Short mmCIF file of C-alpha atoms in Angstrom, two decimals:
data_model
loop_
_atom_site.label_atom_id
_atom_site.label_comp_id
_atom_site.label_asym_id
_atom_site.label_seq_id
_atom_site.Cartn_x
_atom_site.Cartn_y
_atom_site.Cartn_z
CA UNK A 1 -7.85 -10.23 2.34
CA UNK A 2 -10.41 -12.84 3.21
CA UNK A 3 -8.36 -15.81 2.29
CA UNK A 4 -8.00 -18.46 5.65
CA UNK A 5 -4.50 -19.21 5.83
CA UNK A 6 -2.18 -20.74 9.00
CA UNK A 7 1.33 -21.34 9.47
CA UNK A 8 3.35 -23.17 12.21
CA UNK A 9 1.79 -25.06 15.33
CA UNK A 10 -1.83 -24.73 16.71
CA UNK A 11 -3.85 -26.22 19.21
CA UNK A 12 -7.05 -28.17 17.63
CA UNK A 13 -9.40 -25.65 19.52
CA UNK A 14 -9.29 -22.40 19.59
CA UNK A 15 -8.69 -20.89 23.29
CA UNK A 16 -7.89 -24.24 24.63
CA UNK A 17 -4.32 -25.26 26.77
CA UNK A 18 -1.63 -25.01 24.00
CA UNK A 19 1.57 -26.32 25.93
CA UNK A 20 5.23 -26.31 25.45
CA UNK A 21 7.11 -29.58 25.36
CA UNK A 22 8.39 -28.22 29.13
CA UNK A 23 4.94 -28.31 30.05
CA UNK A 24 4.32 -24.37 30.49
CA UNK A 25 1.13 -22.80 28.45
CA UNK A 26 1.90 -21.22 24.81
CA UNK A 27 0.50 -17.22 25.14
CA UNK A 28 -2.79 -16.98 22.92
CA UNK A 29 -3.59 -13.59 21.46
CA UNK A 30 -6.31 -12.45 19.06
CA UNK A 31 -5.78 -9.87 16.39
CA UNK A 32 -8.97 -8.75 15.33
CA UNK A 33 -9.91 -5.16 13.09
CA UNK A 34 -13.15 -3.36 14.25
CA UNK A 35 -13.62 -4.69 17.44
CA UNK A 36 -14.62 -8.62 17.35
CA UNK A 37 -16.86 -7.90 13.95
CA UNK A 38 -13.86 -7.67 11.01
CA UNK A 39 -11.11 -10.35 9.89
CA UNK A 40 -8.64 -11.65 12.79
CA UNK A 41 -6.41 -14.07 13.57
CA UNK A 42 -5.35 -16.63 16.32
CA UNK A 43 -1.51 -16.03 17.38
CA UNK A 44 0.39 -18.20 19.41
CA UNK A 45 3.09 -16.59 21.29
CA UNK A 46 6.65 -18.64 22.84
CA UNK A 47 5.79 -15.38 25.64
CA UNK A 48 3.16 -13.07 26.65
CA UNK A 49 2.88 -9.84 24.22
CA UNK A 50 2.75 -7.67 26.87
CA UNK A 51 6.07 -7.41 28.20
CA UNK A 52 7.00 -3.97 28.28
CA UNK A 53 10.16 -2.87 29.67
CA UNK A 54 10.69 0.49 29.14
CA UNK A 55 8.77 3.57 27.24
CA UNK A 56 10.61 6.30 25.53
CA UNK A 57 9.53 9.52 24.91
CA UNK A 58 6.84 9.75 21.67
CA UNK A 59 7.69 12.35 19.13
CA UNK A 60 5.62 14.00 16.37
CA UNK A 61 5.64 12.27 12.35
CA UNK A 62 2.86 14.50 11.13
CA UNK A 63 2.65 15.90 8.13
CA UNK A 64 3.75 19.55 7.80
CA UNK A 65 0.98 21.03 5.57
CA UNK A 66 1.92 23.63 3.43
CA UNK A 67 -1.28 24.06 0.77
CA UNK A 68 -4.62 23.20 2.74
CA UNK A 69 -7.06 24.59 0.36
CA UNK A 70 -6.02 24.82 -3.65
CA UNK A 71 -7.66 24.58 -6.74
CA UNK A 72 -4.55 23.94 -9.02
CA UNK A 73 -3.10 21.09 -11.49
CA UNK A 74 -0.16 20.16 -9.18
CA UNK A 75 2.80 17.61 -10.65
CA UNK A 76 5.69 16.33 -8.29
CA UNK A 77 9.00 15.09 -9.33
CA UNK A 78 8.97 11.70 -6.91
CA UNK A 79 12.60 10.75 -7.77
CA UNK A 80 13.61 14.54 -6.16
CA UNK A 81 13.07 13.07 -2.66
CA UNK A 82 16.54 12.64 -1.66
CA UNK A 83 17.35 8.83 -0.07
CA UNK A 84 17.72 8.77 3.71
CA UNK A 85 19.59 5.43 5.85
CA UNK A 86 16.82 4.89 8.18
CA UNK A 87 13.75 3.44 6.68
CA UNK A 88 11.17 5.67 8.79
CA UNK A 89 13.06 8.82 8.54
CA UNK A 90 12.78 7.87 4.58
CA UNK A 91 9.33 8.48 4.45
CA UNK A 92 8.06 11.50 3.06
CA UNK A 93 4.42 12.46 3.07
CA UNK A 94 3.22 14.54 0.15
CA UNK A 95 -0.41 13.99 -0.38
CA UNK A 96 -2.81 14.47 2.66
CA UNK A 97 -6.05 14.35 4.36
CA UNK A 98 -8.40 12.66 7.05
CA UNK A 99 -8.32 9.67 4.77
CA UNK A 100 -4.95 8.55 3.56
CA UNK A 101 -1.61 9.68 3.16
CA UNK A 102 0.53 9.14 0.39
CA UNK A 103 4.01 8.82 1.40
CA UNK A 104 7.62 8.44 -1.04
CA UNK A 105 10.59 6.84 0.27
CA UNK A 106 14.18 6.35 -0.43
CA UNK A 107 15.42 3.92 2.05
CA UNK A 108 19.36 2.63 1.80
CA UNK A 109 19.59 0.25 4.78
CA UNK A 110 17.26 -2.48 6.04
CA UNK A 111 15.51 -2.64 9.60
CA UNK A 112 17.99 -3.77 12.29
CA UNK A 113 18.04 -2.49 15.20
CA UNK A 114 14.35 -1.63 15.63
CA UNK A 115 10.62 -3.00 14.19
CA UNK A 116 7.92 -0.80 13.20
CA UNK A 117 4.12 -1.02 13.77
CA UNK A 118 1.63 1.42 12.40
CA UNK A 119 -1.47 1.01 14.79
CA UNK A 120 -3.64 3.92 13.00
CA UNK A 121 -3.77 2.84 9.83
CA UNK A 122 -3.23 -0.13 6.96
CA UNK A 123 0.15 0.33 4.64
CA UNK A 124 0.00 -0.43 1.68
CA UNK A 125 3.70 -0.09 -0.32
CA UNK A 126 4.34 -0.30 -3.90
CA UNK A 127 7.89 -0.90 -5.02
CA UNK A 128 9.17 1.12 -7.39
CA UNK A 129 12.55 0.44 -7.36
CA UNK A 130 14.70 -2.43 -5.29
CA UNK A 131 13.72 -5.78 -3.87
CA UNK A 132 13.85 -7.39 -0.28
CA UNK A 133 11.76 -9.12 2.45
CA UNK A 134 9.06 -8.01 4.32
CA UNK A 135 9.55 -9.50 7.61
CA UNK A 136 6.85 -10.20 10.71
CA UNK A 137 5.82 -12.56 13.36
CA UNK A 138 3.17 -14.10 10.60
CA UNK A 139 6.11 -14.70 8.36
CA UNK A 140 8.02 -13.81 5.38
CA UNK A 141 7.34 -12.23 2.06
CA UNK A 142 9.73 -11.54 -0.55
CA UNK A 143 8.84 -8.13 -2.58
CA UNK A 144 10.66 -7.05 -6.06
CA UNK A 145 9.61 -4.31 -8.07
CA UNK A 146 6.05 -3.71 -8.92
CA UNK A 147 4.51 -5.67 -5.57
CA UNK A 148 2.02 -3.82 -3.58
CA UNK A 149 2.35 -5.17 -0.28
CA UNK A 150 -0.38 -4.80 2.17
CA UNK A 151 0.47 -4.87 5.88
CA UNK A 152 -2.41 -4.23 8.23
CA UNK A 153 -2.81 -1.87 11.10
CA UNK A 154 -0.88 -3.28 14.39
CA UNK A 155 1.55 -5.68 12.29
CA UNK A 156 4.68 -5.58 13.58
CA UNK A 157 7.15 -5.70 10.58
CA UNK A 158 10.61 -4.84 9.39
CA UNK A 159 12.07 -4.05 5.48
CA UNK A 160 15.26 -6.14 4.57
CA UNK A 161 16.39 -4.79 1.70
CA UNK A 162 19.11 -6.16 -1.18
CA UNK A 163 20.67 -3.21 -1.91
CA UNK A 164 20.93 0.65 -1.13
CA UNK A 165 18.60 1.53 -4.00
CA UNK A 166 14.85 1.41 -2.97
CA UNK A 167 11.95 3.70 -4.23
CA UNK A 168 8.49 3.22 -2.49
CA UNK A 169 5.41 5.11 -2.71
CA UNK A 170 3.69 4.58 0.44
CA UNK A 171 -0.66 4.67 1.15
CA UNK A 172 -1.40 4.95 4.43
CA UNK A 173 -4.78 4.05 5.11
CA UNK A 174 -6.98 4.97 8.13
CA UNK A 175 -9.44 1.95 6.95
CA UNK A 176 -9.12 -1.34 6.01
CA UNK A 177 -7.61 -2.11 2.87
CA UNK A 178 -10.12 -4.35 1.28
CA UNK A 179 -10.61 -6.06 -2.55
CA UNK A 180 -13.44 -4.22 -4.54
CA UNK A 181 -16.31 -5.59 -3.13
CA UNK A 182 -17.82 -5.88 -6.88
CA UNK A 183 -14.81 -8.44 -7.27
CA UNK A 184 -16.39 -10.76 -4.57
CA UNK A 185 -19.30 -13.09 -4.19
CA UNK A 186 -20.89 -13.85 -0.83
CA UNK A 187 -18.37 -15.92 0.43
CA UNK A 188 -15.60 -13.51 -0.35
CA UNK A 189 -14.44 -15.26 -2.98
CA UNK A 190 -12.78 -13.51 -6.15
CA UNK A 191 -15.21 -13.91 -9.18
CA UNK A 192 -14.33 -14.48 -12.53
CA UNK A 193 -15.06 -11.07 -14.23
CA UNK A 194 -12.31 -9.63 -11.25
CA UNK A 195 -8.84 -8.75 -13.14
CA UNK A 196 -7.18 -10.99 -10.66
CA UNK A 197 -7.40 -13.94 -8.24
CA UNK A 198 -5.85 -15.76 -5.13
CA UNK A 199 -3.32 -17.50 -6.92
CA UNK A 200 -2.18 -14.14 -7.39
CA UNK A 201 -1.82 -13.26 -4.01
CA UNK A 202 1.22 -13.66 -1.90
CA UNK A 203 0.92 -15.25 1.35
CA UNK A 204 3.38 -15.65 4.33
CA UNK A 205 6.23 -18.53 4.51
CA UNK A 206 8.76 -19.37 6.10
CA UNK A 207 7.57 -19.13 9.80
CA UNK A 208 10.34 -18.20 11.75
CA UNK A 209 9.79 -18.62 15.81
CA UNK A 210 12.21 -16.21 17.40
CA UNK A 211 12.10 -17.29 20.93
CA UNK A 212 14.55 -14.68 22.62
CA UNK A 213 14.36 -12.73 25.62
CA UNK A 214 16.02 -9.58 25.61
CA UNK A 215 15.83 -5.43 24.61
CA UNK A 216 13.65 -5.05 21.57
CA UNK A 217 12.76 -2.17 20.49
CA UNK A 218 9.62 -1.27 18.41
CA UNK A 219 8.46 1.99 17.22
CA UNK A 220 4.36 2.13 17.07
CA UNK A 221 2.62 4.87 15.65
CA UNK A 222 -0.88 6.10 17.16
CA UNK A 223 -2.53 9.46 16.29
CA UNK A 224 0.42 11.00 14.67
CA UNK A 225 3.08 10.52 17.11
CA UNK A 226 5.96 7.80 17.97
CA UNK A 227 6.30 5.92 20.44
CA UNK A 228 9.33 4.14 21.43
CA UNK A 229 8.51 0.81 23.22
CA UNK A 230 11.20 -1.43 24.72
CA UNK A 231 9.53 -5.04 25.14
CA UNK A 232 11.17 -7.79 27.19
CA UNK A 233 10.60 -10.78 23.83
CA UNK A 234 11.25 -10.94 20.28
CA UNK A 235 8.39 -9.88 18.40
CA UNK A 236 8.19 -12.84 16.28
CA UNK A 237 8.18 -15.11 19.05
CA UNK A 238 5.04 -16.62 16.48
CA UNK A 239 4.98 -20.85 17.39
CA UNK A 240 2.22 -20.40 14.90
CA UNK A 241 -1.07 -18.47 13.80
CA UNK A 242 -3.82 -18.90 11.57
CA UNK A 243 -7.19 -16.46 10.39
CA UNK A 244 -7.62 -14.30 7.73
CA UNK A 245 -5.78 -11.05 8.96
CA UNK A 246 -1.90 -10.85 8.14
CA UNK A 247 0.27 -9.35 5.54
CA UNK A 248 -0.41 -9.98 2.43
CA UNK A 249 1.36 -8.70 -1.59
CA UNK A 250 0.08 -8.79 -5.14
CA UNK A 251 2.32 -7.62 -8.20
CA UNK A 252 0.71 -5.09 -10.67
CA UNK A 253 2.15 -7.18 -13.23
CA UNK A 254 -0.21 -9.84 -12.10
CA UNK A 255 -3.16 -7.37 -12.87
CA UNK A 256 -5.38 -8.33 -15.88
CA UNK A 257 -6.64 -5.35 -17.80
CA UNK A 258 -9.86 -4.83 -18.77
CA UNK A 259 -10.15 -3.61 -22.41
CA UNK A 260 -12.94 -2.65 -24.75
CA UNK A 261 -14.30 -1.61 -28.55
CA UNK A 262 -14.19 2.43 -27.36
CA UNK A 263 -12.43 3.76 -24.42
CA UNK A 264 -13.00 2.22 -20.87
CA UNK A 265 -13.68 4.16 -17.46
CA UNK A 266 -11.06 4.12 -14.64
CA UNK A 267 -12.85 1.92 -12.46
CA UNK A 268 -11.87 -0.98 -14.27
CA UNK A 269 -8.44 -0.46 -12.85
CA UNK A 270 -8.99 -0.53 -9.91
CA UNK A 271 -7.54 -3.32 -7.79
CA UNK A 272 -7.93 -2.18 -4.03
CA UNK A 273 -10.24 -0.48 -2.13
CA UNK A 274 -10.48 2.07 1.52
CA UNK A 275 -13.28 4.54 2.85
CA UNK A 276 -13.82 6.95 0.35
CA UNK A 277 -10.37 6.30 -1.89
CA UNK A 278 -9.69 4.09 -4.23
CA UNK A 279 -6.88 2.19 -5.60
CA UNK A 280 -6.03 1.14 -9.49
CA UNK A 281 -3.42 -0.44 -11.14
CA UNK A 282 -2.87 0.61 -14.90
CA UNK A 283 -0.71 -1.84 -16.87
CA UNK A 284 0.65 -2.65 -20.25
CA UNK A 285 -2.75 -3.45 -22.81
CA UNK A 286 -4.75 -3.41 -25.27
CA UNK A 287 -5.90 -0.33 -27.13
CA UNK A 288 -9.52 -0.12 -28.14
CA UNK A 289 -10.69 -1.80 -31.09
CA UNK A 290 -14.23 0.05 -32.64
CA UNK A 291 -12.54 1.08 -35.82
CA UNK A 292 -12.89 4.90 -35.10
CA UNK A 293 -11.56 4.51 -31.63
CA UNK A 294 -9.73 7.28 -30.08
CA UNK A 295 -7.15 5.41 -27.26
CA UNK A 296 -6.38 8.51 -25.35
CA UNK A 297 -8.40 9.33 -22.60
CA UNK A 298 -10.96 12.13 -23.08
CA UNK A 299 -11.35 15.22 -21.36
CA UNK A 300 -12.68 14.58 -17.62
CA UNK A 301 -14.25 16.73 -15.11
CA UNK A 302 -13.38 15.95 -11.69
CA UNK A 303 -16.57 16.64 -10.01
CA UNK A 304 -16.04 14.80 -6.56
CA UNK A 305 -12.84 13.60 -6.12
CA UNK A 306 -9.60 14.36 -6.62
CA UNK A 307 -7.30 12.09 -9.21
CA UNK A 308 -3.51 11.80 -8.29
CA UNK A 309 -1.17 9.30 -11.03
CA UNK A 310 2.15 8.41 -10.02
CA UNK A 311 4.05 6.68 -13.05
CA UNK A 312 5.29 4.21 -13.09
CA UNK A 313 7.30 2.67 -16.45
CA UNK A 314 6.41 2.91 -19.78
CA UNK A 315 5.09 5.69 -22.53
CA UNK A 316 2.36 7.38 -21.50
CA UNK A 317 0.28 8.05 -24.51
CA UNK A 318 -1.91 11.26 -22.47
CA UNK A 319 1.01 13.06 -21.74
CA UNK A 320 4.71 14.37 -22.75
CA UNK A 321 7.58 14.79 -20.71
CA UNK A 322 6.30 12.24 -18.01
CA UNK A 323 9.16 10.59 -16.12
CA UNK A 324 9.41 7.86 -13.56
CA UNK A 325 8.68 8.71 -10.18
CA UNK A 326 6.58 11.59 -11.11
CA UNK A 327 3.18 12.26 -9.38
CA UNK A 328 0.17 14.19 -10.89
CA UNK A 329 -2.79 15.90 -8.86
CA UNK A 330 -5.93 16.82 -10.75
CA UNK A 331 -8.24 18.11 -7.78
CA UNK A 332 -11.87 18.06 -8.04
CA UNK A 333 -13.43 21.21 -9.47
CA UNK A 334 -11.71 21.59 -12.99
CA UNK A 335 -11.28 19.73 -16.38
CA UNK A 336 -8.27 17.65 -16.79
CA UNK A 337 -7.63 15.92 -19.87
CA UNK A 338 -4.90 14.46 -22.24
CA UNK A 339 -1.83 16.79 -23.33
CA UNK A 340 -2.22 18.83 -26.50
CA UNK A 341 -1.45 16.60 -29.83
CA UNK A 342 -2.01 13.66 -28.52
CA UNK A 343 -5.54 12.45 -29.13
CA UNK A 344 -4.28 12.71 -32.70
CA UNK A 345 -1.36 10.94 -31.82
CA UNK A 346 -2.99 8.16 -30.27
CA UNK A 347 -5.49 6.86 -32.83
CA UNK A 348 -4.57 4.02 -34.41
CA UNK A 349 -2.32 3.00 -31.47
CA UNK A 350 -3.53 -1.02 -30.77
CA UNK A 351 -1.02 -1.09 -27.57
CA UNK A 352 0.37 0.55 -24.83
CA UNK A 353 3.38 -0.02 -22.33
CA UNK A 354 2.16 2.24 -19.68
CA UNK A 355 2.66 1.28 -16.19
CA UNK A 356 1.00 3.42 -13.45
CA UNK A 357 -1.24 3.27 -9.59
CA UNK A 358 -4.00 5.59 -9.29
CA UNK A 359 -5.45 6.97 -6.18
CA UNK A 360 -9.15 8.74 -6.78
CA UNK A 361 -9.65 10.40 -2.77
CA UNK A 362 -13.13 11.45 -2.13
CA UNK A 363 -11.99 14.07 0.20
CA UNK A 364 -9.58 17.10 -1.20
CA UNK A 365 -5.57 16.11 -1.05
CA UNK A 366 -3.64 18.75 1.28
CA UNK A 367 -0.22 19.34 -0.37
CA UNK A 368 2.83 18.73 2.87
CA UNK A 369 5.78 21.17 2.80
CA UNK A 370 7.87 18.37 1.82
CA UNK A 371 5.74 18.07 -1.58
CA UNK A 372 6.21 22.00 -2.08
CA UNK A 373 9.70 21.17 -2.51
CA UNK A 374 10.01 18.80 -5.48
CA UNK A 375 6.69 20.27 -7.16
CA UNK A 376 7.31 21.43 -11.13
CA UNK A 377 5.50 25.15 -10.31
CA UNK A 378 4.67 25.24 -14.44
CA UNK A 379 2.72 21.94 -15.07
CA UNK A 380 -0.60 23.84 -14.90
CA UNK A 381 0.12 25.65 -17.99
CA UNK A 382 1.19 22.21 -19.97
CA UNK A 383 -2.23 22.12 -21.94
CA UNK A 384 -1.60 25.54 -23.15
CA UNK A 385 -1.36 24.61 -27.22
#
């Protein structure tokens, strides 16, 4: 998010001495995405980050596909994945391929006794159900339901949750997570026409500069696998940092909708962006007002991407039977539309309560074994009149 923000101590000059009051040298690090060209920051560390101690053996997380190639309406109860202690062993992926995986989760207990840092790809978690604090070196951010929060590649984090009862739905990306770039001006700046701005953004607080030696371990994952790290320092032995890459969250309820006379498009949902995916937010609005409006959503042919829903809260004026937690894949090749009856139903409407993130891939969506086992097998057939 290209927003320059700093918290805690730093030296007036970048990569100049930085000392401690007992005259010893602060450790500089840079964090930078796509080599030395991308956003990074300036981190200044109580110890070197390279203290490593001990290496564990790495162990396999990927995804266990079950349906590679498929050319069916697919529908998956999200609420059916069964809640799990440990917040990694939580996470379920469902939704597959080279681009991004989509991910539900069902933790109960925070992140104690180890931190987590994804070093292949950006994370960004929506929170369907519970509240917390996302914790790092770059600070604190409280999360409550409906905040996307977007944690980029190498962050070293852990989830604090305030209770046992936590629903996520997880995109990993393997590119930056980035505002639509039609949203921006040439400084990076958030225009007016965009459907939200940076007071809506979340930034770090709170700076907390853990300066402990010791046994910490963090889990990093890199190409699939695990690895278990002991370092010698506390992650967030942060004295202070500033730049424009660090975790960052923005609630959906914050999103502005975009509304018109007839029936808009889905891209003016959309409220992040990654290489060839998109992400949009659809929230309580508006109906259209021409006075022979129809408000449902017409018939659609997906043509180049695949279209996957996952709902939210709210009535969902396209479709029956849709509860919370539940995920829809329309892949590219065939019609989708809205269920049978409601067009009818839906004119005259002027408002709707629906609450809902979208993900359009532009590469087909592999179905895991995981998502085999809380898929409704009959949803195909529900346009069947």
């Amino acid at each position: 998010m290209p927003i320059y923000h700093t918290l805690g101590s730093i030296p007036h000059k970048r990569h100049t001495q930085f000392r401690k009051p007992d005259g010893s040298l602060y450790a500089e690090e840079l964090v930078s995405t796509e080599g030395f060209s991308s956003l990074y920051s300036l981190v200044y560390h109580a110890y070197p980050p390279t203290i490593v101690k001990e290496l564990g053996e790495p162990y396999s997380v990927e995804p266990k596909i079950a349906r590679e190639k498929h050319l069916k309406h697919t529908s998956l109860i999200g609420f059916n994945i069964a809640p799990a202690d440990d917040y990694l062993q939580s996470r379920k992926p469902v939704l597959v391929n080279s681009d991004l995986h989509i991910s539900l989760a069902a933790p109960r207990l925070s992140m104690t006794d180890y931190f987590y840092k994804n070093s292949q790809a950006d994370e960004v978690i929506f929170v369907h159900v519970g509240s917390g604090t996302l914790k790092t070196g770059f600070g604190k951010i409280r999360f409550q339901y409906g905040d996307y929060l977007v944690i980029p590649r190498g962050t070293i984090y852990q989830m604090e949750f305030d209770t046992t009862d936590n629903r996520l739905f997880i995109v990993e990306s393997f590119s930056p997570i980035r505002t639509p770039k039609r949203y921006r001006n040439q400084y990076g700046q958030l225009m007016e026409h965009a459907p939200y701005c940076e007071r809506d953004i979340k930034r770090p607080t709170d700076l907390e500069t853990h300066n402990e030696k010791g046994n910490f371990k963090i889990l990093i994952k890199k190409q699939g696998l695990i690895y278990p790290y002991i370092y010698g320092t506390h992650p967030f032995d942060f004295i202070g940092w500033d730049g424009f890459h660090y975790p960052w969250a923005f609630s959906i309820h914050d999103f502005e909708p975009i509304t018109g006379r007839v029936h808009q498009p889905p891209p003016v949902h959309q409220t992040f962006e990654g290489h060839n995916f998109v992400i949009c937010s659809f929230v309580p609005r508006k109906f259209d007002y021409h006075p022979l409006s129809i408000p449902a959503p017409y018939n659609h042919s997906n043509v180049d991407s695949d279209e996957v829903l996952y709902y939210v809260d709210g009535d969902f004026m396209s479709r029956k039977s849709v509860v919370k937690g539940q995920i829809t894949l329309h892949p590219g090749g065939i019609p989708h539309g809205p269920a049978p009856g409601s067009v009818e139903k839906s004119i005259g409407k002027e408002f709707t309560e629906e609450l809902a993130v979208m993900i359009d891939p532009f590469r087909p969506l592999m179905l895991t074994e995981d998502a085999l086992k809380i898929e409704d097998e009959n949803y195909y057939k529900s346009w069947i009149m």
